[in-house]
Amino acid sequence: MWRWHNSGRNGTVAVPRAAWLTESQLLALLIAGLLLIRLALYGWLAGGVAALPTALCHWDCDWYRGVAVDGYARHPKTALDATFGQASWAFFPVYPGLIAGTARVLGVSALVAAIGVANAALCVFAFIATKYLRLVSPAASGPALAIFLFAFPYSFFLSLPYSESVYAALAMAAFWCLASRRTLAASGVAAVLSATRVTGVLLTPAIAWPYLLAMWRALRRGDRGAAGNAFAAALLPVGLAPLGLFLFMLYLYIHTGDGLAFLHIQRAWNRAGGDPIMALWQGLTQFDLFSFKPRAGESQTLNVLCAVAGLSLSAWLLVRRRYAETWFLALSIVIPASHGLDSLARYTLAQPLFMVFLFDAIAAARSRLLFWGVIGLSVPLQLFLVRLWMQHYAFLH
Amino acid sequence: MPSCTDPAPRAAVLLAALGLVLLLGELGVLGLSLFHPRVDAYYRSYYITGDRNCWLQDGQAKAAITDLLAARIEVAALSPHVACFLLDGGWSDMEKWGVWSDGRVASLELPVLAGSQRLEVTLIAFSPRDRQSVAVFLNGVAAGRYFVSSRQVSTLALAVPPGAAGNLLVSFRIRHPAAPSFSGRLTTNGGSVSA
């Protein structure tokens, strides 16, 4: 009853296909299997599955858990310790909201719920990514992309109690809707995305772009009626896309008195707005790649090199005329860089579009050896990074 | 030709109106957040305008200042947050022994009791020459120019302006800022006056 279904570009990956299963069902099974293998390996690294939640919860995890359990504080922290002056307002509400809801419905701890939500979102992200890539790169192999996403070294962040995977799933869903010309659906997803992380709001110009283009073309041919129609049609999608961010701002304004508290509170982490180009240049010229102490802090040079890789991929997307993706990926790197280089490696390498189009670039080489070579190198590297994460190596933070 | 009572155009108009309402509401939230934040002066000066290097909650700030009134204040002996609160601007990072100024002007915001007449400031100046020229301002009014010996502890005696009570802003304007370094060369870090 099993037959081999070759959906890969030049046969990159061949998976057995049962006649009674649809391709989507088979893909879902593959993703579930990959997740089980990943969690089993992580559990092994943590010394047991029961120890896994605690082993994975470091740094921002406590903030998300705090918001899920206690909600947002009205004032910054006043205890005279390292967190003095900081507040949870920098952590957007969708992920902690999902944690709180899951913990209440399933009757589990907030930490278990945080890991459950993150890994469920990882599966959704992997599934939608295959659908999206099939639209923009028809020869791409869904199963191969799923394997790549689970193997990619920095994709371990999508299994951590961080908002990365929820953000990735929502961003991918929004781009899938855009690619399949369901603009209003894309706007609805973008609204939720903008309440997941501030860079989610970057989808709004991408959603507005086709309408602006239609208006411009109508005006060029002197058709004011068509231009007016395009303007009117743009109002709801453009108004809807950033709604999540503005609702969060309204909440913060009522709760703390400062609607931009999510931005202003960055000061307590020594993140101040500045010139991203200068910041990237200064980081690059630190030359601390071999001298930084990975247990104590980050390498600015490594962070910048990751950002440069992300920007290079953006340039490749621009050449391919994927304008919305170019905009979103490039700005998702440049905006955090304007507030400092900390965590820039994570912001770039765990970016959903970065991972998907890195796979597409590798698949474009049409080499089965290259693909499996990358997977063969990625898996041990990812496990190594997870081990370091569990040991509190601050350069990953 | 479709009329305005047709369901399709009517739905389009309703959706556009809904979009317009959303956009106006969002603009309203943005305007409130940008132009009318409901926060105290301490929060504003640290988180929003960036005028200060640190933040204390309103009550904490008042309590800290009350504790310091009429006492000899040694910056290095204070908790970092309270010390940072007194260092109004123009200072480098705190060190165990005190803090260097950073740039041409450095200011302290000191609590003083009503009726105080005299303020003593103990500092160490640095200059590649023998002396550093420092002009002192109290609440923005010139209180004198001093030539302070380099690398030595000096004390400046200043007259508190009549009527000064609460916070007194003490500003040091350094004529030739220079930075000491362990190798004896000038660096861009540190400064010329320490508190």
XYZ file of C-alpha atoms in Angstrom:
592
model
C 0.000 0.000 0.000
C 2.969 2.346 0.480
C 4.485 4.009 -2.498
C 7.280 6.526 -2.764
C 6.185 10.050 -3.471
C 8.893 12.270 -4.809
C 7.923 15.876 -4.149
C 11.433 17.186 -3.872
C 13.210 19.572 -6.179
C 15.310 17.206 -8.230
C 14.399 14.473 -5.782
C 15.870 16.147 -2.713
C 13.676 14.155 -0.385
C 11.497 11.179 -1.077
C 8.958 10.110 1.507
C 6.757 7.032 1.579
C 3.174 7.898 0.859
C 0.165 5.845 1.777
C -2.627 5.970 -0.751
C -5.254 6.701 1.890
C -3.373 9.733 3.252
C -3.381 13.107 1.627
C -0.122 14.957 1.185
C -1.071 17.400 3.953
C -1.861 14.589 6.378
C 1.440 12.920 5.588
C 3.240 16.215 6.125
C 1.483 16.694 9.465
C 2.596 13.198 10.514
C 6.182 13.949 9.460
C 6.176 17.202 11.452
C 4.725 15.487 14.529
C 7.405 12.803 14.235
C 10.170 15.389 13.899
C 8.865 17.198 16.984
C 8.816 13.975 19.030
C 12.396 13.189 17.989
C 13.481 16.731 18.863
C 11.833 16.711 22.280
C 13.227 13.244 23.020
C 16.744 14.453 22.181
C 16.295 17.639 24.235
C 14.946 15.516 27.112
C 18.023 13.322 26.853
C 20.252 16.412 27.005
C 18.321 17.707 30.027
C 18.719 14.393 31.857
C 15.056 13.399 31.529
C 11.870 14.714 29.987
C 10.591 15.823 33.409
C 13.607 18.106 33.776
C 13.156 19.587 30.310
C 10.878 22.573 31.121
C 13.200 23.897 33.813
C 16.297 23.246 31.693
C 14.840 25.288 28.823
C 13.578 28.240 30.893
C 16.184 30.994 31.051
C 16.271 34.770 30.635
C 13.130 36.056 28.860
C 11.235 32.884 29.793
C 10.708 34.266 33.307
C 9.237 37.466 31.923
C 6.738 35.602 29.741
C 5.831 33.306 32.619
C 5.445 36.307 34.911
C 3.037 38.037 32.518
C 1.070 34.804 32.036
C 0.673 34.316 35.795
C 0.488 37.850 37.206
C -0.268 40.061 34.203
C 1.594 43.296 33.498
C 2.982 45.346 36.398
C 1.879 48.944 36.795
C 5.411 50.198 37.584
C 8.985 49.131 36.781
C 10.673 46.859 39.318
C 11.896 48.734 42.382
C 13.878 46.007 44.171
C 17.503 47.157 44.241
C 18.911 44.301 42.143
C 19.855 43.651 38.514
C 16.238 43.948 37.348
C 15.822 47.414 38.892
C 13.875 49.706 36.590
C 12.849 46.895 34.224
C 9.261 45.886 33.495
C 7.466 43.223 31.499
C 5.956 45.768 29.082
C 8.599 44.889 26.488
C 7.008 41.424 26.185
C 3.959 41.536 23.966
C 0.746 39.877 25.132
C -0.158 37.161 22.594
C 2.337 34.520 23.716
C 1.830 34.998 27.478
C -1.914 35.140 26.813
C -1.746 31.755 25.066
C 0.304 30.392 27.964
C -2.263 31.587 30.510
C -5.160 30.171 28.473
C -3.463 26.804 27.924
C -2.446 26.491 31.580
C -6.002 27.206 32.686
C -7.675 24.874 30.173
C -5.268 21.950 30.615
C -4.588 22.497 34.307
C -0.796 22.488 33.836
C 1.859 24.859 35.139
C 2.606 28.042 33.219
C 6.054 26.720 32.300
C 4.726 23.461 30.840
C 2.070 25.458 29.000
C 4.764 27.832 27.678
C 6.741 24.946 26.191
C 3.588 23.267 24.897
C 2.391 26.425 23.143
C 5.851 27.097 21.667
C 6.171 23.599 20.218
C 2.601 23.493 18.935
C 3.300 26.815 17.200
C 6.522 25.359 15.777
C 4.490 22.577 14.145
C 1.985 25.094 12.767
C 4.860 27.205 11.448
C 6.512 24.226 9.725
C 3.204 23.145 8.175
C 2.241 26.592 6.876
C 5.804 27.238 5.682
C 5.559 24.265 3.337
C 2.256 25.571 1.982
C 3.712 29.049 1.519
C 6.897 27.888 -0.145
C 4.902 25.750 -2.552
C 3.187 28.973 -3.692
C 6.284 31.096 -4.138
C 8.673 28.357 -5.215
C 6.540 25.640 -6.809
C 9.352 23.114 -7.222
C 10.188 23.200 -3.506
C 9.767 20.068 -1.436
C 7.485 20.352 1.599
C 8.957 17.398 3.512
C 12.501 18.630 2.864
C 11.603 22.073 4.210
C 10.057 20.527 7.334
C 13.199 18.463 7.950
C 15.371 21.539 7.405
C 13.311 23.675 9.801
C 13.636 21.112 12.567
C 17.352 20.559 11.908
C 18.469 24.183 11.467
C 20.761 25.038 14.409
C 19.035 28.208 15.582
C 15.551 26.718 15.194
C 15.927 25.382 18.724
C 14.648 28.811 19.784
C 11.275 27.742 18.373
C 11.041 25.031 21.031
C 11.969 27.326 23.911
C 9.483 29.194 26.110
C 10.023 32.299 24.005
C 7.606 34.013 21.605
C 9.735 33.029 18.587
C 7.579 30.128 17.373
C 4.217 31.890 17.792
C 5.687 34.842 15.912
C 7.036 32.517 13.202
C 3.700 30.711 12.783
C 1.731 33.960 12.549
C 4.221 35.645 10.206
C 4.230 32.603 7.937
C 0.421 32.471 7.961
C 0.258 36.164 7.021
C 2.695 35.707 4.119
C 0.828 32.594 2.996
C -2.407 34.603 2.905
C -0.640 37.416 1.030
C 0.863 34.983 -1.483
C -2.568 33.453 -2.075
C -4.074 36.944 -2.445
C -6.279 36.764 0.658
C -5.422 40.258 1.815
C -8.088 40.670 4.486
C -7.134 37.342 6.064
C -3.483 38.449 5.964
C -4.487 41.672 7.730
C -6.342 39.743 10.420
C -3.305 37.533 11.057
C -1.031 40.585 10.957
C -3.209 42.193 13.655
C -2.444 39.273 15.979
C 1.201 39.272 14.869
C 1.567 42.948 15.796
C 0.512 42.034 19.349
C 3.098 39.235 19.435
C 6.200 41.290 18.755
C 6.667 44.893 17.686
C 8.194 43.970 14.307
C 4.852 42.361 13.435
C 3.645 45.828 12.526
C 6.055 45.765 9.568
C 3.480 43.733 7.669
C 1.218 46.775 7.397
C 3.227 48.485 4.604
C 3.530 45.118 2.850
C -0.259 44.808 2.936
C -0.747 48.404 1.804
C 1.736 48.130 -1.071
C -0.533 46.461 -3.716
C -3.263 49.042 -3.049
C -0.801 51.911 -3.333
C 0.477 50.415 -6.575
C -3.082 50.137 -7.926
C -3.795 53.741 -6.916
C -0.625 54.981 -8.576
C -1.363 53.101 -11.799
C -4.949 54.399 -11.838
C -3.776 57.961 -11.284
C -1.178 57.610 -14.059
C -3.862 56.711 -16.536
C -6.098 59.495 -15.155
C -8.711 57.165 -13.714
C -9.570 58.918 -10.449
C -12.544 56.647 -9.817
C -10.351 53.534 -9.847
C -7.796 55.278 -7.640
C -10.544 56.181 -5.166
C -11.807 52.605 -5.183
C -8.293 51.298 -4.471
C -7.973 53.809 -1.624
C -11.307 52.779 -0.131
C -10.444 49.089 -0.499
C -7.146 49.662 1.326
C -8.712 51.254 4.414
C -9.860 48.099 6.192
C -6.763 45.913 5.567
C -4.418 48.783 6.472
C -6.452 49.709 9.534
C -6.750 46.109 10.688
C -3.100 44.998 10.298
C -1.574 47.043 13.182
C -4.667 46.751 15.416
C -2.999 44.365 17.893
C -0.161 46.795 18.546
C -2.521 49.723 19.048
C -4.758 47.755 21.408
C -1.656 46.870 23.442
C -0.657 50.542 23.417
C -4.128 51.533 24.607
C -3.908 48.946 27.400
C -0.467 50.244 28.434
C -1.731 53.822 28.377
C -4.620 52.969 30.690
C -2.521 50.623 32.876
C 0.759 52.546 33.180
C 0.073 55.995 31.729
C 2.560 55.472 28.892
C 1.256 53.961 25.652
C 4.815 53.572 24.361
C 6.025 51.916 27.570
C 6.992 48.784 25.576
C 9.507 50.976 23.730
C 10.614 53.282 26.564
C 11.292 50.413 28.962
C 14.091 49.221 26.635
C 16.209 51.901 28.350
C 16.360 49.713 31.470
C 18.185 47.106 29.360
C 20.573 49.784 28.071
C 18.913 49.690 24.663
C 18.663 53.155 23.182
C 17.659 54.069 19.643
C 20.479 54.978 17.268
C 21.958 54.575 13.819
C 21.756 50.869 12.871
C 24.452 51.153 10.190
C 26.897 52.676 12.685
C 25.943 50.060 15.284
C 26.544 47.242 12.785
C 29.874 48.733 11.716
C 31.052 49.166 15.303
C 30.026 45.600 16.113
C 31.812 44.260 13.054
C 35.025 46.078 13.919
C 35.072 44.779 17.489
C 36.823 41.625 16.194
C 35.717 39.686 19.266
C 34.792 36.490 17.439
C 37.604 34.511 19.050
C 38.057 36.557 22.213
C 34.525 36.792 23.658
C 33.517 34.669 26.612
C 30.448 32.685 25.507
C 29.425 31.862 29.051
C 29.403 35.519 30.078
C 28.182 37.469 27.053
C 27.630 37.817 23.337
C 30.062 38.351 20.480
C 29.152 41.605 18.753
C 31.033 40.505 15.643
C 29.103 37.221 15.500
C 25.823 39.108 15.919
C 26.731 41.448 13.062
C 27.840 38.583 10.814
C 24.445 36.941 11.357
C 22.737 40.249 10.540
C 24.826 40.566 7.362
C 23.758 37.030 6.361
C 20.127 38.039 6.908
C 20.501 41.247 4.923
C 22.220 39.338 2.111
C 19.266 36.960 1.979
C 16.977 40.025 1.856
C 18.950 41.290 -1.144
C 18.501 37.901 -2.825
C 14.743 38.149 -2.196
C 14.768 41.620 -3.734
C 16.408 40.219 -6.866
C 13.630 37.624 -6.950
C 11.078 40.463 -6.658
C 9.717 39.191 -3.348
C 9.255 42.794 -2.182
C 7.088 42.159 0.894
C 9.447 39.454 2.141
C 12.495 41.650 1.474
C 10.967 44.497 3.450
C 9.913 42.315 6.361
C 13.174 40.381 6.694
C 15.473 43.377 6.283
C 13.537 45.615 8.685
C 13.225 42.794 11.225
C 17.022 42.936 11.401
C 17.632 46.661 11.020
C 15.095 47.796 13.662
C 16.534 45.677 16.506
C 20.046 46.691 15.352
C 19.067 50.331 15.839
C 18.521 49.570 19.549
C 21.759 47.632 20.077
C 23.314 44.426 18.834
C 22.248 42.198 21.716
C 20.330 39.084 20.615
C 20.719 40.056 16.943
C 21.844 36.510 16.045
C 18.539 35.177 17.412
C 16.475 37.912 15.761
C 18.060 37.039 12.414
C 18.649 33.297 12.401
C 15.365 32.358 14.094
C 13.430 34.671 11.757
C 10.865 32.548 9.856
C 11.586 34.060 6.446
C 15.321 33.654 6.974
C 14.976 29.930 7.615
C 12.487 29.324 4.806
C 14.457 31.194 2.158
C 17.786 29.819 3.341
C 16.293 26.419 2.622
C 15.075 27.650 -0.750
C 18.569 28.902 -1.578
C 20.086 25.556 -0.610
C 17.416 23.664 -2.533
C 18.098 25.836 -5.584
C 21.490 24.160 -5.843
C 19.593 20.950 -6.692
C 22.098 18.824 -4.883
C 20.911 15.988 -2.685
C 24.434 15.718 -1.250
C 24.445 19.392 -0.258
C 21.025 19.161 1.390
C 21.818 16.090 3.464
C 25.286 17.481 4.205
C 23.666 20.604 5.662
C 21.233 18.505 7.690
C 24.070 16.269 8.874
C 26.022 19.279 10.146
C 23.008 21.160 11.499
C 21.613 18.499 13.819
C 24.730 18.024 16.000
C 25.320 21.791 15.994
C 21.760 22.399 17.178
C 22.111 19.804 19.952
C 25.397 21.433 20.968
C 23.709 24.856 21.141
C 20.809 23.422 23.157
C 23.295 21.932 25.602
C 24.972 25.335 25.944
C 21.578 26.968 26.404
C 20.794 24.563 29.233
C 24.122 25.525 30.806
C 23.200 29.258 30.740
C 25.693 30.290 28.067
C 24.851 33.969 27.794
C 25.996 34.404 24.171
C 22.802 32.633 23.047
C 20.496 34.903 25.016
C -24.691 50.295 -13.254
C -24.715 49.410 -9.530
C -26.669 51.730 -7.256
C -25.799 52.659 -3.703
C -28.548 50.330 -2.461
C -26.900 47.256 -4.030
C -25.541 44.889 -1.373
C -22.017 44.669 -2.809
C -21.204 48.408 -2.947
C -22.931 48.907 0.398
C -20.736 46.235 1.984
C -17.653 47.831 0.425
C -18.616 51.218 1.848
C -19.253 49.714 5.280
C -15.901 47.921 5.246
C -14.113 51.099 4.166
C -15.898 53.016 6.938
C -14.847 50.378 9.452
C -11.264 50.680 8.232
C -11.436 54.454 8.565
C -12.749 54.169 12.133
C -9.887 51.783 12.986
C -7.284 54.109 11.499
C -8.691 57.144 13.327
C -8.778 55.213 16.598
C -5.175 54.120 16.080
C -4.133 57.679 15.363
C -5.866 58.727 18.569
C -3.965 56.124 20.616
C -0.695 57.185 18.994
C -1.433 60.857 19.711
C -2.267 60.168 23.370
C 0.898 58.086 23.756
C 3.171 60.624 22.097
C 1.774 63.897 23.399
C -0.040 63.145 26.624
C 1.650 60.422 28.683
C 0.344 60.320 32.275
C 3.660 59.691 34.056
C 5.620 61.411 36.819
C 8.659 63.620 36.187
C 11.151 60.928 37.241
C 9.724 58.401 34.798
C 9.607 60.972 32.016
C 13.202 62.140 32.495
C 14.640 58.623 32.456
C 12.435 56.552 30.157
C 11.028 59.114 27.731
C 13.365 62.092 27.354
C 16.548 60.330 28.522
C 17.659 63.404 30.506
C 18.647 61.255 33.478
C 20.841 58.176 33.646
C 18.646 56.362 36.097
C 15.182 56.104 37.524
C 13.728 55.991 41.011
C 10.058 55.554 41.707
C 8.489 58.771 42.976
C 8.177 57.602 46.611
C 11.606 55.970 46.572
C 13.208 59.151 45.279
C 11.620 61.286 47.983
C 12.588 58.804 50.706
C 16.178 58.641 49.436
C 16.465 62.412 49.343
C 14.953 62.803 52.827
C 17.497 60.293 54.171
C 20.324 62.330 52.680
C 19.233 65.743 53.930
C 21.820 67.489 56.131
C 24.150 64.497 55.886
C 27.554 64.223 54.294
C 26.903 62.500 50.974
C 29.615 60.203 49.675
C 28.667 59.134 46.179
C 30.616 55.873 46.301
C 28.932 54.858 49.562
C 25.393 55.189 48.205
C 23.482 52.358 46.564
C 24.085 52.553 42.800
C 20.494 53.563 42.100
C 20.438 56.421 44.606
C 23.914 57.574 43.525
C 22.836 57.498 39.920
C 19.777 59.512 40.872
C 21.911 62.275 42.354
C 24.224 62.326 39.330
C 22.057 64.469 37.129
C 24.007 64.227 33.892
C 27.483 64.235 32.349
C 28.902 61.368 34.369
C 30.645 58.163 33.388
C 29.868 54.741 34.908
C 30.075 54.397 38.686
C 33.285 52.918 40.038
C 34.005 51.577 43.527
C 35.697 54.769 44.696
C 33.350 57.266 42.962
C 32.645 58.425 39.432
C 34.423 60.436 36.734
C 32.749 63.199 34.807
C 32.316 62.586 31.092
C 32.467 65.617 28.804
C 32.529 69.349 29.469
C 29.630 69.635 31.929
C 28.638 67.354 34.803
C 25.826 68.071 37.250
C 24.784 66.850 40.675
C 21.314 67.216 42.087
C 21.751 67.496 45.864
C 19.084 67.692 48.546
C 19.494 70.716 50.830
C 17.598 71.819 53.909
C 15.912 75.217 53.958
C 18.314 77.757 55.473
C 21.472 75.909 54.408
C 24.304 78.365 53.829
C 27.368 76.374 52.951
C 28.101 73.463 50.654
C 31.414 71.600 50.550
C 32.275 69.530 47.520
C 35.232 67.165 47.691
C 36.594 66.098 44.318
C 39.615 64.869 42.410
C 40.494 66.620 39.183
C 42.545 65.277 36.332
C 44.524 67.193 33.782
C 47.634 66.377 31.736
C 48.854 69.742 33.108
C 49.156 70.562 36.814
C 45.706 72.079 37.229
C 42.220 71.779 35.846
C 39.990 74.811 35.482
C 36.461 74.173 36.746
C 33.591 76.667 36.751
C 30.822 75.871 39.245
C 27.166 76.829 38.825
C 24.477 76.529 41.507
C 20.962 76.284 40.109
C 22.377 77.684 36.865
C 24.015 80.739 38.499
C 27.817 81.078 38.360
C 29.321 80.419 41.781
C 32.985 80.810 40.824
C 35.869 79.409 38.805
C 38.384 77.169 40.551
C 41.813 75.912 39.540
C 41.966 72.437 41.033
C 45.238 70.534 41.347
C 45.406 67.456 39.173
C 45.263 63.995 40.832
C 44.759 65.418 44.324
C 41.746 65.494 46.613
C 40.409 69.057 46.759
C 37.528 70.645 48.604
C 35.499 73.518 47.225
C 33.535 75.652 49.666
C 30.432 77.107 48.045
C 27.777 79.477 49.320
C 24.266 78.076 48.910
C 22.021 80.644 47.208
C 19.556 82.244 49.628
C 16.170 80.581 49.583
C 17.468 77.294 48.099
C 15.532 74.390 49.532
C 14.785 70.932 48.213
C 17.075 70.075 45.310
C 20.145 72.117 44.441
C 21.635 71.659 40.999
C 25.432 71.826 41.169
C 27.053 71.961 37.718
C 30.774 71.705 36.945
C 31.940 73.160 33.645
C 35.387 71.753 32.859
C 37.581 73.868 30.641
C 39.846 71.196 29.181
C 38.264 67.785 29.718
C 40.853 65.012 29.598
C 40.645 61.361 30.421
C 43.102 59.514 32.633
C 44.112 55.985 31.683
C 46.311 53.442 33.353
C 48.913 53.753 30.606
C 49.095 57.507 31.088
C 47.669 58.257 27.644
C 44.385 59.995 27.051
C 41.369 57.872 26.256
C 37.803 58.733 25.426
C 36.454 57.174 28.625
C 36.404 58.703 32.058
C 36.738 62.391 32.657
C 38.339 65.248 34.463
C 36.478 65.607 37.719
C 35.447 62.860 40.089
C 32.773 63.068 42.741
